[in-house]
Amino acid sequence: RAEHWAAAAGGTVKTRTAPDSASLTSFSIRATAVGVLVALGVLAMTIGLIRSETAGDLRVLTATGAGAGTRRAITGATAGAMALLGALIGTAGAYLAIAAWNRSARILTRVPPGDLRVSLLVLIVGLPLAAAVGGWLLAGREPPAIARQPLG
């Protein structure tokens, strides 16, 4: 029927015998990796802004005896929580967009293939874990000039 319709419109129909799943798999893995790197970059900038806004609070924590471990834990927990929330909202938004595009929720009842499950696992578990570890590793520096208020 498709060939008949295409011929009537002056076109042709081409079909593949087998889907090229290897190229789709590698594309999915690369797209997930790029997405995670972009998300971590945006998250690092956001955490940097939050730390600069809360520098006074960090000074108070340091003055009251909080060590580098406490500051690291606060930053790591903040980064991990923000990454988890972003991953969950992003995944839910993507599935809602799929449902809206297909105008049916039936597509959401199927479990994604193995490679997509791995990608979702990396996004929902790996991204927050990487953010928490990165925040903890990069947040141990003692704030300068604890005793004075910044000028400006």
PDB file of C-alpha atoms in Angstrom:
ATOM      1  CA  ARG A   1       0.000   0.000   0.000  1.00  0.00           C
ATOM      2  CA  ALA A   2       2.850   2.413   0.847  1.00  0.00           C
ATOM      3  CA  GLU A   3       4.551   1.686  -2.482  1.00  0.00           C
ATOM      4  CA  HIS A   4       1.293   2.375  -4.299  1.00  0.00           C
ATOM      5  CA  TRP A   5       0.790   5.691  -2.513  1.00  0.00           C
ATOM      6  CA  ALA A   6       4.404   6.689  -3.108  1.00  0.00           C
ATOM      7  CA  ALA A   7       4.171   5.813  -6.809  1.00  0.00           C
ATOM      8  CA  ALA A   8       0.989   7.845  -7.120  1.00  0.00           C
ATOM      9  CA  ALA A   9       2.790  10.826  -5.585  1.00  0.00           C
ATOM     10  CA  GLY A  10       5.892  10.297  -7.746  1.00  0.00           C
ATOM     11  CA  GLY A  11       8.074   8.919  -4.951  1.00  0.00           C
ATOM     12  CA  THR A  12       9.628   5.658  -3.928  1.00  0.00           C
ATOM     13  CA  VAL A  13       9.704   3.577  -0.746  1.00  0.00           C
ATOM     14  CA  LYS A  14      12.948   2.242   0.657  1.00  0.00           C
ATOM     15  CA  THR A  15      13.083  -0.287   3.476  1.00  0.00           C
ATOM     16  CA  ARG A  16      15.789  -1.819   5.614  1.00  0.00           C
ATOM     17  CA  THR A  17      15.923  -5.480   6.360  1.00  0.00           C
ATOM     18  CA  ALA A  18      17.366  -5.071   9.865  1.00  0.00           C
ATOM     19  CA  PRO A  19      17.595  -2.013  12.102  1.00  0.00           C
ATOM     20  CA  ASP A  20      21.057  -0.614  12.675  1.00  0.00           C
ATOM     21  CA  SER A  21      20.955  -0.891  16.447  1.00  0.00           C
ATOM     22  CA  ALA A  22      24.749  -0.700  16.877  1.00  0.00           C
ATOM     23  CA  SER A  23      24.912   2.887  15.639  1.00  0.00           C
ATOM     24  CA  LEU A  24      21.868   3.872  17.708  1.00  0.00           C
ATOM     25  CA  THR A  25      23.440   2.334  20.802  1.00  0.00           C
ATOM     26  CA  SER A  26      26.718   4.187  20.371  1.00  0.00           C
ATOM     27  CA  PHE A  27      24.837   7.411  19.659  1.00  0.00           C
ATOM     28  CA  SER A  28      22.762   6.930  22.819  1.00  0.00           C
ATOM     29  CA  ILE A  29      25.860   6.338  24.935  1.00  0.00           C
ATOM     30  CA  ARG A  30      27.660   9.379  23.505  1.00  0.00           C
ATOM     31  CA  ALA A  31      24.571  11.573  23.914  1.00  0.00           C
ATOM     32  CA  THR A  32      24.221  10.486  27.539  1.00  0.00           C
ATOM     33  CA  ALA A  33      27.895  11.212  28.224  1.00  0.00           C
ATOM     34  CA  VAL A  34      27.668  14.675  26.669  1.00  0.00           C
ATOM     35  CA  GLY A  35      24.467  15.387  28.615  1.00  0.00           C
ATOM     36  CA  VAL A  36      26.071  14.349  31.904  1.00  0.00           C
ATOM     37  CA  LEU A  37      29.128  16.540  31.226  1.00  0.00           C
ATOM     38  CA  VAL A  38      26.962  19.554  30.371  1.00  0.00           C
ATOM     39  CA  ALA A  39      24.818  18.977  33.460  1.00  0.00           C
ATOM     40  CA  LEU A  40      27.902  18.710  35.678  1.00  0.00           C
ATOM     41  CA  GLY A  41      29.288  21.943  34.203  1.00  0.00           C
ATOM     42  CA  VAL A  42      26.057  23.842  34.851  1.00  0.00           C
ATOM     43  CA  LEU A  43      25.845  22.313  38.310  1.00  0.00           C
ATOM     44  CA  ALA A  44      29.428  23.368  39.100  1.00  0.00           C
ATOM     45  CA  MET A  45      28.624  26.950  38.122  1.00  0.00           C
ATOM     46  CA  THR A  46      25.457  26.891  40.232  1.00  0.00           C
ATOM     47  CA  ILE A  47      27.267  25.524  43.275  1.00  0.00           C
ATOM     48  CA  GLY A  48      29.971  28.158  42.804  1.00  0.00           C
ATOM     49  CA  LEU A  49      27.336  30.887  42.848  1.00  0.00           C
ATOM     50  CA  ILE A  50      25.674  29.410  45.921  1.00  0.00           C
ATOM     51  CA  ARG A  51      29.029  29.186  47.724  1.00  0.00           C
ATOM     52  CA  SER A  52      29.851  32.800  46.902  1.00  0.00           C
ATOM     53  CA  GLU A  53      26.460  33.901  48.243  1.00  0.00           C
ATOM     54  CA  THR A  54      26.893  31.879  51.444  1.00  0.00           C
ATOM     55  CA  ALA A  55      30.518  32.835  52.076  1.00  0.00           C
ATOM     56  CA  GLY A  56      29.476  34.699  55.234  1.00  0.00           C
ATOM     57  CA  ASP A  57      27.778  31.606  56.591  1.00  0.00           C
ATOM     58  CA  LEU A  58      30.893  29.554  55.853  1.00  0.00           C
ATOM     59  CA  ARG A  59      32.941  32.088  57.768  1.00  0.00           C
ATOM     60  CA  VAL A  60      30.620  31.723  60.749  1.00  0.00           C
ATOM     61  CA  LEU A  61      30.856  27.924  60.523  1.00  0.00           C
ATOM     62  CA  THR A  62      34.637  28.093  60.387  1.00  0.00           C
ATOM     63  CA  ALA A  63      34.813  30.570  63.263  1.00  0.00           C
ATOM     64  CA  THR A  64      32.702  28.295  65.437  1.00  0.00           C
ATOM     65  CA  GLY A  65      35.011  25.372  64.828  1.00  0.00           C
ATOM     66  CA  ALA A  66      33.567  23.603  61.794  1.00  0.00           C
ATOM     67  CA  GLY A  67      36.366  21.882  59.939  1.00  0.00           C
ATOM     68  CA  ALA A  68      36.956  21.296  56.267  1.00  0.00           C
ATOM     69  CA  GLY A  69      35.000  18.047  56.448  1.00  0.00           C
ATOM     70  CA  THR A  70      31.838  19.880  57.450  1.00  0.00           C
ATOM     71  CA  ARG A  71      32.194  22.399  54.649  1.00  0.00           C
ATOM     72  CA  ARG A  72      32.890  19.580  52.192  1.00  0.00           C
ATOM     73  CA  ALA A  73      29.847  17.640  53.393  1.00  0.00           C
ATOM     74  CA  ILE A  74      27.554  20.652  53.033  1.00  0.00           C
ATOM     75  CA  THR A  75      28.762  21.382  49.503  1.00  0.00           C
ATOM     76  CA  GLY A  76      28.681  17.724  48.468  1.00  0.00           C
ATOM     77  CA  ALA A  77      25.166  17.229  49.807  1.00  0.00           C
ATOM     78  CA  THR A  78      23.962  20.401  48.086  1.00  0.00           C
ATOM     79  CA  ALA A  79      25.487  19.382  44.763  1.00  0.00           C
ATOM     80  CA  GLY A  80      24.154  15.831  45.013  1.00  0.00           C
ATOM     81  CA  ALA A  81      20.639  16.956  45.947  1.00  0.00           C
ATOM     82  CA  MET A  82      20.516  19.492  43.132  1.00  0.00           C
ATOM     83  CA  ALA A  83      21.782  16.939  40.619  1.00  0.00           C
ATOM     84  CA  LEU A  84      19.257  14.316  41.771  1.00  0.00           C
ATOM     85  CA  LEU A  85      16.402  16.787  41.565  1.00  0.00           C
ATOM     86  CA  GLY A  86      17.530  17.926  38.108  1.00  0.00           C
ATOM     87  CA  ALA A  87      17.882  14.344  36.872  1.00  0.00           C
ATOM     88  CA  LEU A  88      14.444  13.362  38.157  1.00  0.00           C
ATOM     89  CA  ILE A  89      12.735  16.450  36.753  1.00  0.00           C
ATOM     90  CA  GLY A  90      14.559  16.094  33.441  1.00  0.00           C
ATOM     91  CA  THR A  91      13.699  12.408  33.091  1.00  0.00           C
ATOM     92  CA  ALA A  92      10.065  13.012  34.020  1.00  0.00           C
ATOM     93  CA  GLY A  93       9.913  15.890  31.543  1.00  0.00           C
ATOM     94  CA  ALA A  94      11.377  13.725  28.800  1.00  0.00           C
ATOM     95  CA  TYR A  95       8.840  10.970  29.419  1.00  0.00           C
ATOM     96  CA  LEU A  96       5.994  13.509  29.472  1.00  0.00           C
ATOM     97  CA  ALA A  97       7.242  14.896  26.166  1.00  0.00           C
ATOM     98  CA  ILE A  98       7.316  11.373  24.706  1.00  0.00           C
ATOM     99  CA  ALA A  99       3.767  10.772  25.907  1.00  0.00           C
ATOM    100  CA  ALA A 100       2.580  14.096  24.502  1.00  0.00           C
ATOM    101  CA  TRP A 101       4.297  13.468  21.186  1.00  0.00           C
ATOM    102  CA  ASN A 102       2.713  10.047  20.824  1.00  0.00           C
ATOM    103  CA  ARG A 103      -0.609  11.260  22.269  1.00  0.00           C
ATOM    104  CA  SER A 104      -0.775   8.094  24.278  1.00  0.00           C
ATOM    105  CA  ALA A 105       0.566   6.887  27.590  1.00  0.00           C
ATOM    106  CA  ARG A 106       0.898   3.309  26.243  1.00  0.00           C
ATOM    107  CA  ILE A 107       4.512   3.923  25.256  1.00  0.00           C
ATOM    108  CA  LEU A 108       5.391   4.581  28.900  1.00  0.00           C
ATOM    109  CA  THR A 109       4.254   1.124  29.981  1.00  0.00           C
ATOM    110  CA  ARG A 110       7.075  -0.567  28.096  1.00  0.00           C
ATOM    111  CA  VAL A 111      10.403  -0.882  29.846  1.00  0.00           C
ATOM    112  CA  PRO A 112      13.165   0.675  27.738  1.00  0.00           C
ATOM    113  CA  PRO A 113      15.736  -1.621  26.114  1.00  0.00           C
ATOM    114  CA  GLY A 114      18.917  -2.493  28.017  1.00  0.00           C
ATOM    115  CA  ASP A 115      21.030   0.385  26.721  1.00  0.00           C
ATOM    116  CA  LEU A 116      18.386   2.944  27.614  1.00  0.00           C
ATOM    117  CA  ARG A 117      18.053   1.444  31.078  1.00  0.00           C
ATOM    118  CA  VAL A 118      21.792   1.900  31.521  1.00  0.00           C
ATOM    119  CA  SER A 119      21.535   5.506  30.314  1.00  0.00           C
ATOM    120  CA  LEU A 120      18.702   6.200  32.750  1.00  0.00           C
ATOM    121  CA  LEU A 121      20.684   4.585  35.557  1.00  0.00           C
ATOM    122  CA  VAL A 122      23.705   6.746  34.718  1.00  0.00           C
ATOM    123  CA  LEU A 123      21.554   9.882  34.677  1.00  0.00           C
ATOM    124  CA  ILE A 124      19.522   9.218  37.804  1.00  0.00           C
ATOM    125  CA  VAL A 125      22.206   7.576  39.969  1.00  0.00           C
ATOM    126  CA  GLY A 126      25.569   8.419  38.399  1.00  0.00           C
ATOM    127  CA  LEU A 127      25.021  12.149  37.863  1.00  0.00           C
ATOM    128  CA  PRO A 128      24.054  12.932  41.494  1.00  0.00           C
ATOM    129  CA  LEU A 129      26.833  10.675  42.770  1.00  0.00           C
ATOM    130  CA  ALA A 130      29.422  12.389  40.554  1.00  0.00           C
ATOM    131  CA  ALA A 131      28.125  15.798  41.635  1.00  0.00           C
ATOM    132  CA  ALA A 132      28.259  14.920  45.337  1.00  0.00           C
ATOM    133  CA  VAL A 133      31.782  13.505  45.074  1.00  0.00           C
ATOM    134  CA  GLY A 134      32.955  16.452  42.958  1.00  0.00           C
ATOM    135  CA  GLY A 135      31.425  18.951  45.380  1.00  0.00           C
ATOM    136  CA  TRP A 136      33.033  17.204  48.325  1.00  0.00           C
ATOM    137  CA  LEU A 137      36.456  17.084  46.652  1.00  0.00           C
ATOM    138  CA  LEU A 138      36.466  20.710  45.532  1.00  0.00           C
ATOM    139  CA  ALA A 139      35.028  22.352  48.656  1.00  0.00           C
ATOM    140  CA  GLY A 140      37.692  21.844  51.327  1.00  0.00           C
ATOM    141  CA  ARG A 141      39.425  25.176  51.002  1.00  0.00           C
ATOM    142  CA  GLU A 142      39.285  27.443  54.046  1.00  0.00           C
ATOM    143  CA  PRO A 143      37.623  30.791  53.351  1.00  0.00           C
ATOM    144  CA  PRO A 144      40.139  33.686  53.334  1.00  0.00           C
ATOM    145  CA  ALA A 145      39.939  36.468  55.891  1.00  0.00           C
ATOM    146  CA  ILE A 146      37.553  34.822  58.283  1.00  0.00           C
ATOM    147  CA  ALA A 147      37.650  37.618  60.834  1.00  0.00           C
ATOM    148  CA  ARG A 148      36.629  40.430  58.462  1.00  0.00           C
ATOM    149  CA  GLN A 149      33.590  41.204  56.418  1.00  0.00           C
ATOM    150  CA  PRO A 150      34.328  41.440  52.689  1.00  0.00           C
ATOM    151  CA  LEU A 151      34.463  44.976  51.287  1.00  0.00           C
ATOM    152  CA  GLY A 152      32.004  45.104  48.494  1.00  0.00           C
TER     153      GLY A 152
END
